[in-house]
Short mmCIF file of N, CA and C and ligand atoms in Angstrom, two decimals:
data_model
loop_
_atom_site.label_atom_id
_atom_site.label_comp_id
_atom_site.label_asym_id
_atom_site.label_seq_id
_atom_site.Cartn_x
_atom_site.Cartn_y
_atom_site.Cartn_z
N MET A 713 -135.04 -168.95 24.54
CA MET A 713 -134.83 -169.50 23.20
C MET A 713 -134.86 -171.02 23.28
N GLU A 714 -135.63 -171.60 22.37
CA GLU A 714 -135.70 -173.06 22.30
C GLU A 714 -135.49 -173.48 20.84
N GLU A 715 -135.37 -174.78 20.65
CA GLU A 715 -135.17 -175.32 19.29
C GLU A 715 -136.18 -174.75 18.30
N LYS A 716 -137.43 -174.65 18.73
CA LYS A 716 -138.49 -174.21 17.81
C LYS A 716 -138.32 -172.76 17.37
N ASP A 717 -137.51 -171.99 18.08
CA ASP A 717 -137.30 -170.58 17.73
C ASP A 717 -136.17 -170.39 16.72
N LEU A 718 -135.39 -171.46 16.46
CA LEU A 718 -134.13 -171.28 15.73
C LEU A 718 -134.33 -170.76 14.30
N ALA A 719 -135.40 -171.15 13.62
CA ALA A 719 -135.61 -170.67 12.24
C ALA A 719 -135.75 -169.15 12.25
N SER A 720 -136.58 -168.62 13.15
CA SER A 720 -136.77 -167.17 13.24
C SER A 720 -135.49 -166.48 13.67
N VAL A 721 -134.81 -167.06 14.65
CA VAL A 721 -133.57 -166.46 15.16
C VAL A 721 -132.53 -166.39 14.04
N LEU A 722 -132.39 -167.47 13.28
CA LEU A 722 -131.39 -167.48 12.20
C LEU A 722 -131.74 -166.48 11.11
N GLU A 723 -133.03 -166.33 10.82
CA GLU A 723 -133.44 -165.34 9.82
C GLU A 723 -133.01 -163.94 10.27
N ILE A 724 -133.29 -163.63 11.52
CA ILE A 724 -132.93 -162.30 12.05
C ILE A 724 -131.41 -162.13 12.08
N GLU A 725 -130.71 -163.19 12.49
CA GLU A 725 -129.25 -163.14 12.54
C GLU A 725 -128.67 -162.82 11.16
N HIS A 726 -129.20 -163.46 10.12
CA HIS A 726 -128.69 -163.24 8.76
C HIS A 726 -129.06 -161.85 8.25
N LEU A 727 -130.18 -161.32 8.71
CA LEU A 727 -130.58 -159.96 8.31
C LEU A 727 -129.78 -158.90 9.06
N SER A 728 -129.08 -159.31 10.12
CA SER A 728 -128.46 -158.34 11.03
C SER A 728 -126.94 -158.25 10.93
N PHE A 729 -126.28 -159.34 10.56
CA PHE A 729 -124.81 -159.36 10.65
C PHE A 729 -124.18 -159.89 9.38
N PRO A 730 -123.05 -159.26 8.93
CA PRO A 730 -122.35 -159.74 7.74
C PRO A 730 -121.67 -161.09 7.94
N ASN A 731 -121.41 -161.44 9.20
CA ASN A 731 -120.73 -162.71 9.50
C ASN A 731 -121.57 -163.44 10.56
N PRO A 732 -122.76 -163.93 10.14
CA PRO A 732 -123.71 -164.44 11.14
C PRO A 732 -123.23 -165.69 11.86
N TRP A 733 -123.73 -165.85 13.07
CA TRP A 733 -123.48 -167.08 13.83
C TRP A 733 -124.12 -168.25 13.09
N HIS A 734 -123.43 -169.39 13.19
CA HIS A 734 -123.97 -170.63 12.62
C HIS A 734 -125.05 -171.19 13.56
N GLU A 735 -125.96 -171.95 12.95
CA GLU A 735 -127.03 -172.58 13.74
C GLU A 735 -126.47 -173.37 14.93
N SER A 736 -125.33 -174.06 14.70
CA SER A 736 -124.76 -174.89 15.78
C SER A 736 -124.35 -174.03 16.98
N THR A 737 -123.97 -172.77 16.72
CA THR A 737 -123.59 -171.89 17.83
C THR A 737 -124.81 -171.58 18.69
N PHE A 738 -125.94 -171.30 18.03
CA PHE A 738 -127.17 -171.05 18.80
C PHE A 738 -127.59 -172.31 19.56
N ARG A 739 -127.47 -173.46 18.90
CA ARG A 739 -127.82 -174.71 19.59
C ARG A 739 -126.95 -174.90 20.83
N GLY A 740 -125.66 -174.60 20.69
CA GLY A 740 -124.73 -174.72 21.81
C GLY A 740 -125.16 -173.83 22.97
N GLU A 741 -125.59 -172.61 22.64
CA GLU A 741 -126.03 -171.68 23.70
C GLU A 741 -127.27 -172.23 24.41
N ILE A 742 -128.18 -172.81 23.64
CA ILE A 742 -129.40 -173.36 24.24
C ILE A 742 -129.04 -174.48 25.22
N GLN A 743 -127.99 -175.23 24.86
CA GLN A 743 -127.63 -176.40 25.70
C GLN A 743 -126.67 -176.05 26.83
N HIS A 744 -126.10 -174.82 26.81
CA HIS A 744 -125.05 -174.51 27.78
C HIS A 744 -125.54 -173.89 29.07
N ARG A 745 -126.81 -173.98 29.35
CA ARG A 745 -127.26 -173.46 30.63
C ARG A 745 -126.50 -174.21 31.73
N PRO A 746 -126.23 -173.69 32.92
CA PRO A 746 -126.84 -172.50 33.47
C PRO A 746 -126.08 -171.19 33.21
N ILE A 747 -124.88 -171.17 32.60
CA ILE A 747 -124.23 -169.85 32.48
C ILE A 747 -124.80 -169.04 31.33
N SER A 748 -125.37 -169.70 30.33
CA SER A 748 -125.86 -168.98 29.15
C SER A 748 -127.35 -168.71 29.26
N PHE A 749 -127.73 -167.49 28.92
CA PHE A 749 -129.13 -167.09 28.95
C PHE A 749 -129.53 -166.65 27.55
N PRO A 750 -130.01 -167.59 26.72
CA PRO A 750 -130.46 -167.24 25.39
C PRO A 750 -131.96 -166.92 25.44
N LEU A 751 -132.30 -165.66 25.18
CA LEU A 751 -133.69 -165.22 25.33
C LEU A 751 -134.24 -164.78 23.98
N VAL A 752 -135.51 -165.06 23.74
CA VAL A 752 -136.16 -164.51 22.55
C VAL A 752 -137.10 -163.39 22.96
N ILE A 753 -137.24 -162.41 22.06
CA ILE A 753 -138.18 -161.32 22.25
C ILE A 753 -139.38 -161.65 21.37
N VAL A 754 -140.54 -161.81 22.01
CA VAL A 754 -141.74 -162.25 21.28
C VAL A 754 -142.75 -161.12 21.23
N HIS A 755 -143.25 -160.84 20.04
CA HIS A 755 -144.33 -159.86 19.87
C HIS A 755 -145.62 -160.55 20.31
N GLU A 756 -146.23 -160.03 21.37
CA GLU A 756 -147.36 -160.75 21.97
C GLU A 756 -148.55 -160.84 21.03
N THR A 757 -148.88 -159.75 20.34
CA THR A 757 -150.07 -159.75 19.48
C THR A 757 -149.83 -160.64 18.26
N LEU A 758 -148.64 -160.51 17.67
CA LEU A 758 -148.36 -161.29 16.46
C LEU A 758 -147.92 -162.72 16.78
N ASP A 759 -147.60 -162.97 18.07
CA ASP A 759 -147.08 -164.27 18.50
C ASP A 759 -145.90 -164.69 17.61
N ARG A 760 -144.94 -163.78 17.50
CA ARG A 760 -143.82 -163.99 16.58
C ARG A 760 -142.51 -163.56 17.26
N VAL A 761 -141.46 -164.33 17.00
CA VAL A 761 -140.13 -163.97 17.51
C VAL A 761 -139.61 -162.80 16.68
N ILE A 762 -139.34 -161.67 17.34
CA ILE A 762 -138.88 -160.47 16.61
C ILE A 762 -137.45 -160.08 17.01
N GLY A 763 -136.87 -160.84 17.92
CA GLY A 763 -135.49 -160.53 18.30
C GLY A 763 -135.00 -161.50 19.35
N TYR A 764 -133.77 -161.30 19.75
CA TYR A 764 -133.18 -162.18 20.78
C TYR A 764 -131.99 -161.50 21.43
N VAL A 765 -131.68 -161.98 22.59
CA VAL A 765 -130.48 -161.56 23.33
C VAL A 765 -129.86 -162.81 23.92
N ILE A 766 -128.53 -162.89 23.83
CA ILE A 766 -127.84 -164.00 24.50
C ILE A 766 -126.79 -163.40 25.42
N PHE A 767 -126.86 -163.72 26.69
CA PHE A 767 -125.81 -163.26 27.59
C PHE A 767 -125.36 -164.40 28.48
N TRP A 768 -124.12 -164.25 28.96
CA TRP A 768 -123.57 -165.20 29.93
C TRP A 768 -123.47 -164.50 31.27
N ALA A 769 -123.79 -165.23 32.31
CA ALA A 769 -123.63 -164.72 33.67
C ALA A 769 -122.71 -165.67 34.42
N ILE A 770 -121.52 -165.16 34.76
CA ILE A 770 -120.52 -165.97 35.46
C ILE A 770 -120.12 -165.20 36.71
N GLY A 771 -120.57 -165.67 37.85
CA GLY A 771 -120.31 -164.95 39.10
C GLY A 771 -120.88 -163.54 39.01
N GLU A 772 -119.99 -162.55 39.24
CA GLU A 772 -120.46 -161.16 39.23
C GLU A 772 -120.36 -160.53 37.85
N ASP A 773 -119.89 -161.32 36.86
CA ASP A 773 -119.69 -160.77 35.51
C ASP A 773 -120.76 -161.27 34.54
N VAL A 774 -121.27 -160.33 33.77
CA VAL A 774 -122.23 -160.66 32.72
C VAL A 774 -121.64 -160.19 31.40
N GLN A 775 -121.75 -161.05 30.39
CA GLN A 775 -121.26 -160.69 29.06
C GLN A 775 -122.39 -160.84 28.07
N ILE A 776 -122.71 -159.75 27.37
CA ILE A 776 -123.75 -159.83 26.33
C ILE A 776 -123.07 -160.25 25.04
N ASN A 777 -123.46 -161.41 24.54
CA ASN A 777 -122.78 -161.99 23.38
C ASN A 777 -123.48 -161.69 22.07
N ASN A 778 -124.78 -161.47 22.12
CA ASN A 778 -125.51 -161.23 20.88
C ASN A 778 -126.85 -160.56 21.21
N ILE A 779 -127.20 -159.58 20.39
CA ILE A 779 -128.53 -158.98 20.50
C ILE A 779 -128.92 -158.49 19.12
N ALA A 780 -130.14 -158.80 18.72
CA ALA A 780 -130.62 -158.30 17.42
C ALA A 780 -132.14 -158.27 17.42
N LEU A 781 -132.65 -157.25 16.73
CA LEU A 781 -134.08 -157.13 16.47
C LEU A 781 -134.30 -157.32 14.98
N HIS A 782 -135.41 -157.92 14.59
CA HIS A 782 -135.76 -157.98 13.17
C HIS A 782 -135.83 -156.54 12.65
N PRO A 783 -135.31 -156.29 11.43
CA PRO A 783 -135.30 -154.91 10.92
C PRO A 783 -136.65 -154.21 10.98
N ASP A 784 -137.74 -154.95 10.83
CA ASP A 784 -139.08 -154.32 10.87
C ASP A 784 -139.45 -153.80 12.26
N PHE A 785 -138.69 -154.21 13.27
CA PHE A 785 -139.05 -153.85 14.65
C PHE A 785 -137.95 -153.05 15.35
N ARG A 786 -137.05 -152.48 14.55
CA ARG A 786 -136.00 -151.64 15.14
C ARG A 786 -136.49 -150.20 15.28
N GLY A 787 -135.83 -149.47 16.14
CA GLY A 787 -136.15 -148.05 16.31
C GLY A 787 -137.46 -147.81 17.02
N LEU A 788 -137.98 -148.82 17.71
CA LEU A 788 -139.27 -148.69 18.40
C LEU A 788 -139.10 -148.69 19.92
N GLY A 789 -137.86 -148.70 20.36
CA GLY A 789 -137.61 -148.70 21.81
C GLY A 789 -137.53 -150.08 22.42
N ILE A 790 -137.64 -151.12 21.59
CA ILE A 790 -137.69 -152.48 22.14
C ILE A 790 -136.31 -152.92 22.66
N GLY A 791 -135.26 -152.66 21.88
CA GLY A 791 -133.91 -153.05 22.31
C GLY A 791 -133.56 -152.40 23.64
N GLU A 792 -133.86 -151.11 23.75
CA GLU A 792 -133.57 -150.40 25.00
C GLU A 792 -134.36 -150.99 26.17
N ARG A 793 -135.64 -151.25 25.93
CA ARG A 793 -136.49 -151.77 27.01
C ARG A 793 -135.99 -153.13 27.49
N VAL A 794 -135.65 -153.98 26.53
CA VAL A 794 -135.18 -155.33 26.88
C VAL A 794 -133.86 -155.26 27.65
N LEU A 795 -132.94 -154.42 27.19
CA LEU A 795 -131.65 -154.31 27.90
C LEU A 795 -131.84 -153.73 29.29
N ARG A 796 -132.72 -152.75 29.43
CA ARG A 796 -132.97 -152.20 30.77
C ARG A 796 -133.51 -153.28 31.70
N GLN A 797 -134.39 -154.14 31.18
CA GLN A 797 -134.93 -155.23 32.00
C GLN A 797 -133.82 -156.19 32.41
N ILE A 798 -132.94 -156.52 31.46
CA ILE A 798 -131.85 -157.45 31.76
C ILE A 798 -130.89 -156.82 32.79
N ILE A 799 -130.56 -155.55 32.60
CA ILE A 799 -129.66 -154.87 33.55
C ILE A 799 -130.25 -154.92 34.96
N ALA A 800 -131.54 -154.62 35.08
CA ALA A 800 -132.18 -154.61 36.40
C ALA A 800 -132.18 -156.01 37.00
N GLU A 801 -132.46 -157.00 36.17
CA GLU A 801 -132.55 -158.38 36.67
C GLU A 801 -131.19 -158.91 37.13
N VAL A 802 -130.15 -158.69 36.31
CA VAL A 802 -128.84 -159.24 36.70
C VAL A 802 -128.28 -158.48 37.89
N LYS A 803 -128.60 -157.19 37.98
CA LYS A 803 -128.16 -156.41 39.15
C LYS A 803 -128.81 -156.97 40.41
N PHE A 804 -130.10 -157.24 40.32
CA PHE A 804 -130.85 -157.81 41.44
C PHE A 804 -130.23 -159.14 41.88
N ARG A 805 -129.70 -159.90 40.90
CA ARG A 805 -129.13 -161.22 41.21
C ARG A 805 -127.65 -161.14 41.59
N GLY A 806 -127.10 -159.92 41.72
CA GLY A 806 -125.75 -159.78 42.27
C GLY A 806 -124.66 -159.50 41.28
N ALA A 807 -125.00 -159.30 39.99
CA ALA A 807 -123.95 -158.98 39.01
C ALA A 807 -123.41 -157.58 39.28
N ARG A 808 -122.11 -157.40 38.94
CA ARG A 808 -121.49 -156.08 39.19
C ARG A 808 -120.99 -155.43 37.92
N LEU A 809 -120.73 -156.22 36.88
CA LEU A 809 -120.19 -155.65 35.64
C LEU A 809 -120.80 -156.35 34.43
N ILE A 810 -121.26 -155.55 33.47
CA ILE A 810 -121.74 -156.10 32.19
C ILE A 810 -120.79 -155.61 31.10
N THR A 811 -120.29 -156.53 30.29
CA THR A 811 -119.41 -156.15 29.18
C THR A 811 -119.97 -156.66 27.86
N LEU A 812 -119.52 -156.04 26.79
CA LEU A 812 -119.89 -156.50 25.45
C LEU A 812 -118.89 -155.93 24.45
N GLU A 813 -118.88 -156.51 23.25
CA GLU A 813 -118.04 -155.99 22.17
C GLU A 813 -118.93 -155.45 21.07
N VAL A 814 -118.48 -154.37 20.43
CA VAL A 814 -119.29 -153.77 19.39
C VAL A 814 -118.38 -153.16 18.32
N ARG A 815 -118.86 -153.18 17.08
CA ARG A 815 -118.14 -152.49 16.00
C ARG A 815 -118.31 -150.99 16.19
N PRO A 816 -117.22 -150.22 16.13
CA PRO A 816 -117.38 -148.77 16.25
C PRO A 816 -118.25 -148.18 15.14
N SER A 817 -118.33 -148.87 13.99
CA SER A 817 -119.16 -148.38 12.88
C SER A 817 -120.66 -148.61 13.13
N ASN A 818 -121.00 -149.38 14.15
CA ASN A 818 -122.41 -149.70 14.43
C ASN A 818 -123.01 -148.57 15.29
N THR A 819 -123.38 -147.51 14.61
CA THR A 819 -123.78 -146.30 15.35
C THR A 819 -125.05 -146.52 16.17
N ALA A 820 -125.98 -147.32 15.66
CA ALA A 820 -127.22 -147.57 16.41
C ALA A 820 -126.89 -148.25 17.74
N ALA A 821 -126.10 -149.32 17.66
CA ALA A 821 -125.75 -150.06 18.88
C ALA A 821 -124.90 -149.20 19.81
N MET A 822 -123.92 -148.50 19.24
CA MET A 822 -123.04 -147.66 20.07
C MET A 822 -123.86 -146.63 20.84
N SER A 823 -124.84 -146.00 20.16
CA SER A 823 -125.57 -144.95 20.89
C SER A 823 -126.57 -145.55 21.88
N LEU A 824 -127.09 -146.75 21.57
CA LEU A 824 -127.94 -147.43 22.56
C LEU A 824 -127.15 -147.72 23.84
N TYR A 825 -125.95 -148.30 23.68
CA TYR A 825 -125.17 -148.65 24.87
C TYR A 825 -124.74 -147.40 25.64
N LYS A 826 -124.40 -146.35 24.89
CA LYS A 826 -124.01 -145.11 25.56
C LYS A 826 -125.18 -144.56 26.37
N LYS A 827 -126.38 -144.62 25.77
CA LYS A 827 -127.58 -144.13 26.47
C LYS A 827 -127.81 -144.91 27.77
N LEU A 828 -127.44 -146.19 27.76
CA LEU A 828 -127.65 -147.03 28.94
C LEU A 828 -126.53 -146.87 29.97
N GLY A 829 -125.50 -146.10 29.61
CA GLY A 829 -124.43 -145.83 30.59
C GLY A 829 -123.16 -146.63 30.39
N PHE A 830 -123.10 -147.44 29.32
CA PHE A 830 -121.87 -148.20 29.06
C PHE A 830 -120.72 -147.24 28.72
N LYS A 831 -119.51 -147.61 29.17
CA LYS A 831 -118.32 -146.81 28.90
C LYS A 831 -117.28 -147.71 28.23
N MET A 832 -116.43 -147.06 27.42
CA MET A 832 -115.38 -147.82 26.73
C MET A 832 -114.33 -148.29 27.73
N ILE A 833 -114.04 -149.60 27.70
CA ILE A 833 -113.00 -150.08 28.62
C ILE A 833 -111.84 -150.73 27.88
N GLY A 834 -111.96 -150.85 26.55
CA GLY A 834 -110.83 -151.42 25.81
C GLY A 834 -111.12 -151.53 24.32
N ILE A 835 -110.07 -151.92 23.60
CA ILE A 835 -110.20 -152.16 22.16
C ILE A 835 -109.59 -153.52 21.87
N ARG A 836 -110.29 -154.36 21.10
CA ARG A 836 -109.69 -155.60 20.62
C ARG A 836 -109.35 -155.40 19.16
N LYS A 837 -108.03 -155.36 18.89
CA LYS A 837 -107.55 -155.08 17.54
C LYS A 837 -107.94 -156.19 16.57
N ALA A 838 -108.44 -155.79 15.40
CA ALA A 838 -108.78 -156.72 14.31
C ALA A 838 -109.67 -157.87 14.79
N TYR A 839 -110.61 -157.56 15.66
CA TYR A 839 -111.47 -158.59 16.27
C TYR A 839 -112.44 -159.17 15.25
N TYR A 840 -112.99 -158.29 14.40
CA TYR A 840 -113.96 -158.74 13.39
C TYR A 840 -113.25 -158.96 12.06
N SER A 841 -113.76 -159.94 11.30
CA SER A 841 -113.08 -160.25 10.04
C SER A 841 -113.91 -159.86 8.81
N VAL A 842 -115.23 -159.93 8.88
CA VAL A 842 -116.05 -159.68 7.69
C VAL A 842 -117.07 -158.58 7.97
N PRO A 843 -116.79 -157.31 7.63
CA PRO A 843 -115.53 -156.76 7.16
C PRO A 843 -114.59 -156.54 8.35
N PRO A 844 -113.28 -156.43 8.06
CA PRO A 844 -112.32 -156.28 9.15
C PRO A 844 -112.56 -155.00 9.95
N GLU A 845 -112.52 -155.13 11.25
CA GLU A 845 -112.72 -153.95 12.11
C GLU A 845 -112.29 -154.31 13.53
N ASP A 846 -111.78 -153.31 14.25
CA ASP A 846 -111.51 -153.51 15.67
C ASP A 846 -112.85 -153.65 16.41
N ALA A 847 -112.80 -154.19 17.61
CA ALA A 847 -113.99 -154.19 18.48
C ALA A 847 -113.75 -153.20 19.62
N ILE A 848 -114.77 -152.45 19.93
CA ILE A 848 -114.74 -151.64 21.15
C ILE A 848 -115.33 -152.50 22.27
N VAL A 849 -114.63 -152.58 23.39
CA VAL A 849 -115.17 -153.29 24.54
C VAL A 849 -115.82 -152.26 25.45
N LEU A 850 -117.10 -152.45 25.71
CA LEU A 850 -117.84 -151.52 26.57
C LEU A 850 -118.18 -152.22 27.88
N GLY A 851 -118.23 -151.44 28.94
CA GLY A 851 -118.58 -152.01 30.23
C GLY A 851 -119.56 -151.12 30.98
N LEU A 852 -120.42 -151.76 31.73
CA LEU A 852 -121.36 -151.03 32.59
C LEU A 852 -121.18 -151.55 34.01
N ARG A 853 -120.69 -150.68 34.90
CA ARG A 853 -120.54 -151.07 36.31
C ARG A 853 -121.88 -150.86 36.99
N LEU A 854 -122.42 -151.94 37.55
CA LEU A 854 -123.80 -151.87 38.02
C LEU A 854 -123.94 -151.07 39.30
N GLY A 855 -122.82 -150.83 39.99
CA GLY A 855 -122.87 -149.91 41.13
C GLY A 855 -123.22 -148.50 40.69
N ASP A 856 -122.95 -148.19 39.40
CA ASP A 856 -123.20 -146.84 38.87
C ASP A 856 -124.64 -146.66 38.40
N VAL A 857 -125.41 -147.78 38.34
CA VAL A 857 -126.78 -147.71 37.82
C VAL A 857 -127.73 -147.44 38.98
N PRO A 858 -128.56 -146.40 38.86
CA PRO A 858 -129.47 -146.09 39.97
C PRO A 858 -130.49 -147.20 40.21
C1 COA B 1031 -128.83 -152.33 18.01
C2 COA B 1031 -130.31 -152.72 18.12
C3 COA B 1031 -130.40 -154.01 18.95
C4 COA B 1031 -131.05 -151.59 18.84
O1 COA B 1031 -132.37 -151.99 19.12
P1 COA B 1031 -133.62 -151.05 18.77
O2 COA B 1031 -134.83 -151.66 19.36
O3 COA B 1031 -133.63 -150.79 17.30
O4 COA B 1031 -133.22 -149.71 19.54
P2 COA B 1031 -134.23 -148.74 20.30
O5 COA B 1031 -135.37 -148.40 19.39
O6 COA B 1031 -134.56 -149.32 21.62
O7 COA B 1031 -133.35 -147.43 20.47
C5 COA B 1031 -132.78 -147.06 21.72
C6 COA B 1031 -131.63 -146.12 21.48
O8 COA B 1031 -130.67 -146.73 20.63
C7 COA B 1031 -130.12 -145.76 19.74
N1 COA B 1031 -130.51 -146.05 18.36
C8 COA B 1031 -131.37 -147.01 17.95
N2 COA B 1031 -131.44 -147.02 16.60
C9 COA B 1031 -130.61 -146.04 16.17
C10 COA B 1031 -130.23 -145.58 14.88
N3 COA B 1031 -130.74 -146.13 13.75
N4 COA B 1031 -129.32 -144.58 14.79
C11 COA B 1031 -128.78 -144.03 15.89
N5 COA B 1031 -129.11 -144.42 17.16
C12 COA B 1031 -130.01 -145.43 17.28
C13 COA B 1031 -130.67 -144.43 20.19
O9 COA B 1031 -129.81 -143.93 21.21
C14 COA B 1031 -131.99 -144.85 20.78
O10 COA B 1031 -132.48 -143.93 21.73
P3 COA B 1031 -133.44 -142.70 21.24
O11 COA B 1031 -134.64 -143.35 20.63
O12 COA B 1031 -133.75 -141.97 22.51
O13 COA B 1031 -132.64 -141.92 20.24
C15 COA B 1031 -130.95 -152.93 16.74
O14 COA B 1031 -130.74 -151.76 15.95
C16 COA B 1031 -130.41 -154.12 15.96
O15 COA B 1031 -130.93 -155.22 16.05
N6 COA B 1031 -129.36 -153.92 15.15
C17 COA B 1031 -128.76 -155.01 14.33
C18 COA B 1031 -127.99 -155.98 15.19
C19 COA B 1031 -126.90 -155.29 16.00
O16 COA B 1031 -126.19 -154.44 15.49
N7 COA B 1031 -126.74 -155.70 17.27
C20 COA B 1031 -125.77 -155.13 18.18
C21 COA B 1031 -124.47 -155.81 18.05
S1 COA B 1031 -123.27 -155.19 19.25
#
């Protein structure tokens, strides 16, 4: 992700979340390397940003902070493919645990993470505000991934 991607990223963010990240948050992620990995998913034929993933890698721990696909490109296997690539890459680089937070009402995301082997490791009470909801904390131990 670079400055030039921010218009597309913000459009997707606003189409995806009721309480979207502010532009300054994305800018901060772009500038916070080396722990932050803000990636865009680009449709090669259309040469267009259709999604993004932001994760932090700190020692053996990886935290996925944001992932979204443009609504026109959901349900095509892209989110799963991208996450599988990230899991393989961070495992190769020595990560042992990937965590993330998700709304329990987000059935698409919940079933994607379950399919990838994530397990519930905690609940953060009243974590989300718009609309109010607890967060489920999911974790994937990379020793468990073949
Ligand atoms: C969550 C998200 C990233 C998934 O990406 P995607 O490319 O649409 O998902 P995929 O097509 O790769 O689907 C992979 C698996 O996810 C699950 N899934 C995806 N869409 C689903 C839906 N609408 N309903 C139920 N399960 C769904 C399924 O388990 C699916 O596997 P299957 O095809 O074998 O059933 C995407 O829906 C999205 O951008 N949502 C809005 C933003 C968001 O909620 N981000 C997550 C915040 S924690």
